Amino acid sequence: MQTLSTLDPDFQKKFTRLVNARRETDEDVAGRVSAILTAVKSRGDHALVEYSQRFDSYTLALDEDWVITPERCKEAYDGLDTELRDALDLAAKRIRSYHEAQLPSDRDYTDEAGVRLGSIWRPVDAAGLYVPGGRAAYPSSLLMNAIPARVAGVERLVVVTPTPRGDSNPTVLAAAHIAGIDEIWRVGGAHALGALAYGTERIKPVDVITGPGNAYVAEAKRQLYGVVGIDMVAGPSEILVIADGENDPDWIAADLLSQAEHDPTSQSILITDDAGFGSLVADCVRLQLNQLSTAKTAQESWEANGAVIVVNDLESEAPALANRLAAEHVELAIDNPEAMLPLIKHAGSVFLGRMTPEAIGDYVAGPNHVLPTGRRARFSSGLSVLDFMKRTSFLGLDDASFAAIGPAAATLAHAEGLPAHARSVELRSK
Amino acid sequence: MQTLSTLDPDFQKKFTRLVNARRETDEDVAGRVSAILTAVKSRGDHALVEYSQRFDSYTLALDEDWVITPERCKEAYDGLDTELRDALDLAAKRIRSYHEAQLPSDRDYTDEAGVRLGSIWRPVDAAGLYVPGGRAAYPSSLLMNAIPARVAGVERLVVVTPTPRGDSNPTVLAAAHIAGIDEIWRVGGAHALGALAYGTERIKPVDVITGPGNAYVAEAKRQLYGVVGIDMVAGPSEILVIADGENDPDWIAADLLSQAEHDPTSQSILITDDAGFGSLVADCVRLQLNQLSTAKTAQESWEANGAVIVVNDLESEAPALANRLAAEHVELAIDNPEAMLPLIKHAGSVFLGRMTPEAIGDYVAGPNHVLPTGRRARFSSGLSVLDFMKRTSFLGLDDASFAAIGPAAATLAHAEGLPAHARSVELRSK
């Protein structure tokens, strides 16, 4: 963990280093992923059988080895303890409600030249969701990926997930039941993404693939971008907490640790105008670390990537620093967060006020928790129903509107050296 | 050119071959592009000087060698003949008007649990537009890329364009004047994209890069995806014309040729329910070819990729075929195009009726002409203001709403094995 102060004459240099520090691992998996995708494209299910055996020690032999049925998911749901089931149901309901209001509107109008113009939004036919196996199998991620697709109107929702030695996570299956997943295939890794993109004998191809995964999964998505739509390149999680000295340091410490516990490459940064409060928070982080089952990961992250930045004045200094960091999550633990919100230009999601810890947004608030990382909030957005839809524009001319705007089209076509373009207009002008 | 008929027992096999035919070249440029991007990232302007010398025979020595000034663009605009200038102005005005209505709305509401929720759309800070040099330097493309960025509210709009031996296209400069480009740099190729993404001593980095280009440019964009936002992977142009026998075969032939003349890899397909009309159109294509300055390209495209598909019944058969082709442009040259429009699920843009040739949409209609190719209309959309904007979600809880939904978040955090997440909620619950 490092402490910076804007009073330090070297602050700009140090802060720029913090902004530009690369936390994404450059594991060189491109070649291996490319070979796996090629194998799946050419050998289909046979390749899936081989890779599942090799990577997951799982044999895809009989039909029932390939899929987890909706009935099995329903059983998992029914088997949850009531508190957890209610929490999942509440989360799903709130996520659905928030995303329903994202549905875009179509347009259809005739302009003053008499040209009919418009656009129509439609869902993709099929979406594939990657669900990691093992430790990173999060039911909340399944809801956050599947519900926007369902709200968008996607007809076929497919999950691929590795089941090492046959194991699957019952809470994830319960979430699949809630989200109404149509197919769950027991395949994971880069080969599962190849199957979703190219299709195999058993698995029909999809149009869009979303969901988190390891370096192989991320690289496979990157390589398949263009064959299918993908959500985004995801990197390590981040939180930036902007807090004055009036906060309980224990609360803020817990917020910082809630990102740090995700991964050693996660990053937690506090900006405060109260140096003493900053020290208190750092002390609380150390104390709380001892009580966490995730202490090893959280400590590694905090020590390598954590930072406390002390500024003179929060209002005038914090937004500019936040915009350079363009963090995935930004908490405004201050008296008047509404006043600062418009100044935070680059952020995945903003959490307003002292009673809004980031974890609320991870689970039950409603907005999506799949958010841009690695400063990508400068140009990209969290997952939404739009990631599962596409827009078709349309136009229609009659004789009068053609006479009004057609000649200009022919003029421009000639200027660009495209005579057939011009002719298609000129023939109709006669 | 091939002729298919749905009455042919082998039709499905032949049509599937047509749908899956790959027209995108797999030029292996990845390695070379990667080396160029690395050089620009590490050596900045020095690398640009070397590559411009090597690829464009152009020396970036003095300050004035690097940029084309706004004054120069204004001169080019003033120097255009009136008809062309008016046509460009009309195109810009109509494109601006169509895209202004794409501006998304923010949300800000408090739900029944008392949780404040919403999202804010904001433009990216800076966008870079690639403008090819030479033959493919199209002023219309500059307008179609720049105007949505300007409408989105992007503050800094940068063009990079190669100027082989110092040459630039005055109509393109005039378009740059109309669109209000802030900076034009005389660098092109993969190295120009590296400069836009990473920044150099002279060129400040941007957040989003759009615009067409050759295989090197496309590969550079692909490799930079994630460092910056990009518009999409673009492939060869396509048109699908759905026409009954009541059309003038010359008109439809010109429409087919207007895509064929773009590139030998372009594709033009006619679906008709009138076999005789289909033959007439093919005859007209051959006759018109002789009169085109672009005959060589158009003929190569038509012979290699063109197709006439004869169906029994347009209404019941054409939409399903169109949806499998998911073409960039779909013309409905039929009596009642409105009835078929809702059935065309996958298309970049649809052109309604006999008086709406595709070229109108290329230039002056208003909707964007940057559209998904290569069946990507299944999952992606034409360029829009959204490509130059991003959305930040926000949420805020008070004591009452925190009490209502906080416990469920803690329950889910525990279920996912994330104790610091749970603690950040539980500390506030006390």
mmCIF file of C-alpha atoms in Angstrom, chain B residues 291-409:
data_model
loop_
_atom_site.group_PDB
_atom_site.id
_atom_site.type_symbol
_atom_site.label_atom_id
_atom_site.label_comp_id
_atom_site.label_asym_id
_atom_site.label_seq_id
_atom_site.Cartn_x
_atom_site.Cartn_y
_atom_site.Cartn_z
ATOM 1 C CA GLN B 291 -20.270 1.341 -69.351
ATOM 2 C CA LEU B 292 -18.669 1.550 -65.918
ATOM 3 C CA SER B 293 -15.229 2.928 -65.159
ATOM 4 C CA THR B 294 -15.324 0.499 -62.241
ATOM 5 C CA ALA B 295 -16.143 -2.450 -64.552
ATOM 6 C CA LYS B 296 -13.125 -4.574 -63.657
ATOM 7 C CA THR B 297 -13.873 -4.597 -59.921
ATOM 8 C CA ALA B 298 -17.626 -4.916 -60.385
ATOM 9 C CA GLN B 299 -17.330 -7.801 -62.842
ATOM 10 C CA GLU B 300 -14.918 -9.693 -60.608
ATOM 11 C CA SER B 301 -17.308 -9.280 -57.659
ATOM 12 C CA TRP B 302 -20.422 -10.216 -59.615
ATOM 13 C CA GLU B 303 -18.854 -13.295 -61.173
ATOM 14 C CA ALA B 304 -17.305 -14.592 -57.967
ATOM 15 C CA ASN B 305 -19.961 -13.651 -55.391
ATOM 16 C CA GLY B 306 -23.126 -12.569 -57.190
ATOM 17 C CA ALA B 307 -26.284 -14.676 -57.023
ATOM 18 C CA VAL B 308 -29.846 -14.715 -58.280
ATOM 19 C CA ILE B 309 -32.186 -16.749 -56.088
ATOM 20 C CA VAL B 310 -35.562 -17.648 -57.538
ATOM 21 C CA VAL B 311 -38.292 -18.441 -55.027
ATOM 22 C CA ASN B 312 -41.865 -19.556 -55.425
ATOM 23 C CA ASP B 313 -43.368 -16.914 -53.190
ATOM 24 C CA LEU B 314 -41.585 -13.773 -52.004
ATOM 25 C CA GLU B 315 -43.646 -13.098 -48.905
ATOM 26 C CA SER B 316 -43.353 -16.547 -47.430
ATOM 27 C CA GLU B 317 -39.801 -17.408 -48.507
ATOM 28 C CA ALA B 318 -37.681 -14.266 -48.849
ATOM 29 C CA PRO B 319 -37.584 -13.096 -45.195
ATOM 30 C CA ALA B 320 -36.222 -16.411 -43.899
ATOM 31 C CA LEU B 321 -33.493 -16.404 -46.562
ATOM 32 C CA ALA B 322 -32.705 -12.755 -45.807
ATOM 33 C CA ASN B 323 -32.383 -13.511 -42.107
ATOM 34 C CA ARG B 324 -29.875 -16.266 -42.774
ATOM 35 C CA LEU B 325 -27.847 -13.945 -45.006
ATOM 36 C CA ALA B 326 -28.109 -11.092 -42.427
ATOM 37 C CA ALA B 327 -26.886 -8.688 -45.104
ATOM 38 C CA GLU B 328 -25.507 -5.197 -44.616
ATOM 39 C CA HIS B 329 -28.091 -3.687 -47.029
ATOM 40 C CA VAL B 330 -31.513 -5.116 -47.873
ATOM 41 C CA GLU B 331 -33.689 -3.510 -50.546
ATOM 42 C CA LEU B 332 -37.390 -4.352 -50.608
ATOM 43 C CA ALA B 333 -38.382 -3.488 -54.195
ATOM 44 C CA ILE B 334 -41.933 -4.717 -53.812
ATOM 45 C CA ASP B 335 -45.409 -3.232 -53.621
ATOM 46 C CA ASN B 336 -45.846 -3.382 -49.877
ATOM 47 C CA PRO B 337 -42.414 -3.170 -48.257
ATOM 48 C CA GLU B 338 -43.956 -2.097 -44.917
ATOM 49 C CA ALA B 339 -45.481 -5.560 -44.559
ATOM 50 C CA MET B 340 -42.149 -7.297 -45.047
ATOM 51 C CA LEU B 341 -40.036 -4.934 -42.903
ATOM 52 C CA PRO B 342 -41.006 -6.526 -39.559
ATOM 53 C CA LEU B 343 -40.025 -9.942 -40.921
ATOM 54 C CA ILE B 344 -36.462 -8.846 -41.791
ATOM 55 C CA LYS B 345 -34.910 -9.547 -38.410
ATOM 56 C CA HIS B 346 -31.233 -9.425 -39.286
ATOM 57 C CA ALA B 347 -30.031 -6.597 -41.541
ATOM 58 C CA GLY B 348 -27.821 -3.547 -41.245
ATOM 59 C CA SER B 349 -30.254 -1.250 -43.046
ATOM 60 C CA VAL B 350 -33.474 -1.815 -44.988
ATOM 61 C CA PHE B 351 -34.455 0.229 -48.073
ATOM 62 C CA LEU B 352 -38.202 0.420 -48.573
ATOM 63 C CA GLY B 353 -39.785 0.416 -52.010
ATOM 64 C CA ARG B 354 -38.776 0.811 -55.622
ATOM 65 C CA MET B 355 -37.643 4.437 -55.272
ATOM 66 C CA THR B 356 -35.104 3.767 -52.519
ATOM 67 C CA PRO B 357 -31.850 2.541 -54.060
ATOM 68 C CA GLU B 358 -29.120 1.753 -51.580
ATOM 69 C CA ALA B 359 -26.939 4.655 -52.810
ATOM 70 C CA ILE B 360 -29.399 7.095 -51.244
ATOM 71 C CA GLY B 361 -28.479 5.648 -47.863
ATOM 72 C CA ASP B 362 -24.763 5.839 -48.639
ATOM 73 C CA TYR B 363 -24.923 9.586 -48.963
ATOM 74 C CA VAL B 364 -27.911 11.692 -48.097
ATOM 75 C CA ALA B 365 -30.721 9.857 -46.324
ATOM 76 C CA GLY B 366 -29.377 10.404 -42.809
ATOM 77 C CA PRO B 367 -28.912 6.956 -41.211
ATOM 78 C CA ASN B 368 -25.322 5.840 -40.914
ATOM 79 C CA HIS B 369 -23.688 3.989 -43.810
ATOM 80 C CA VAL B 370 -21.197 2.267 -41.513
ATOM 81 C CA LEU B 371 -23.084 -1.015 -41.120
ATOM 82 C CA PRO B 372 -22.353 -4.568 -40.017
ATOM 83 C CA THR B 373 -21.082 -6.916 -42.736
ATOM 84 C CA GLY B 374 -20.304 -10.611 -42.949
ATOM 85 C CA ARG B 375 -23.528 -11.741 -41.227
ATOM 86 C CA ARG B 376 -22.698 -9.571 -38.180
ATOM 87 C CA ALA B 377 -26.113 -7.907 -38.396
ATOM 88 C CA ARG B 378 -27.160 -10.942 -36.329
ATOM 89 C CA PHE B 379 -25.544 -9.273 -33.323
ATOM 90 C CA SER B 380 -24.290 -5.779 -34.179
ATOM 91 C CA SER B 381 -25.610 -2.427 -35.359
ATOM 92 C CA GLY B 382 -24.581 0.423 -37.585
ATOM 93 C CA LEU B 383 -22.422 3.214 -36.225
ATOM 94 C CA SER B 384 -24.335 5.620 -33.967
ATOM 95 C CA VAL B 385 -23.835 8.289 -31.341
ATOM 96 C CA LEU B 386 -23.771 5.469 -28.761
ATOM 97 C CA ASP B 387 -20.384 4.362 -30.138
ATOM 98 C CA PHE B 388 -18.983 7.676 -28.890
ATOM 99 C CA MET B 389 -20.692 7.608 -25.497
ATOM 100 C CA LYS B 390 -20.635 5.533 -22.362
ATOM 101 C CA ARG B 391 -23.036 5.044 -19.482
ATOM 102 C CA THR B 392 -22.298 5.345 -15.767
ATOM 103 C CA SER B 393 -24.849 3.777 -13.435
ATOM 104 C CA PHE B 394 -25.412 5.112 -9.931
ATOM 105 C CA LEU B 395 -27.236 4.130 -6.780
ATOM 106 C CA GLY B 396 -27.831 5.592 -3.378
ATOM 107 C CA LEU B 397 -29.342 4.147 -0.209
ATOM 108 C CA ASP B 398 -30.529 5.767 2.979
ATOM 109 C CA ASP B 399 -30.992 4.069 6.345
ATOM 110 C CA ALA B 400 -34.458 2.760 5.479
ATOM 111 C CA SER B 401 -33.634 1.363 2.034
ATOM 112 C CA PHE B 402 -30.387 -0.056 3.398
ATOM 113 C CA ALA B 403 -32.378 -1.907 6.055
ATOM 114 C CA ALA B 404 -34.709 -3.199 3.335
ATOM 115 C CA ILE B 405 -32.175 -4.709 0.929
ATOM 116 C CA GLY B 406 -28.829 -4.792 2.795
ATOM 117 C CA PRO B 407 -29.337 -8.125 4.575
ATOM 118 C CA ALA B 408 -29.958 -9.950 1.286
ATOM 119 C CA ALA B 409 -26.646 -8.610 -0.045
#
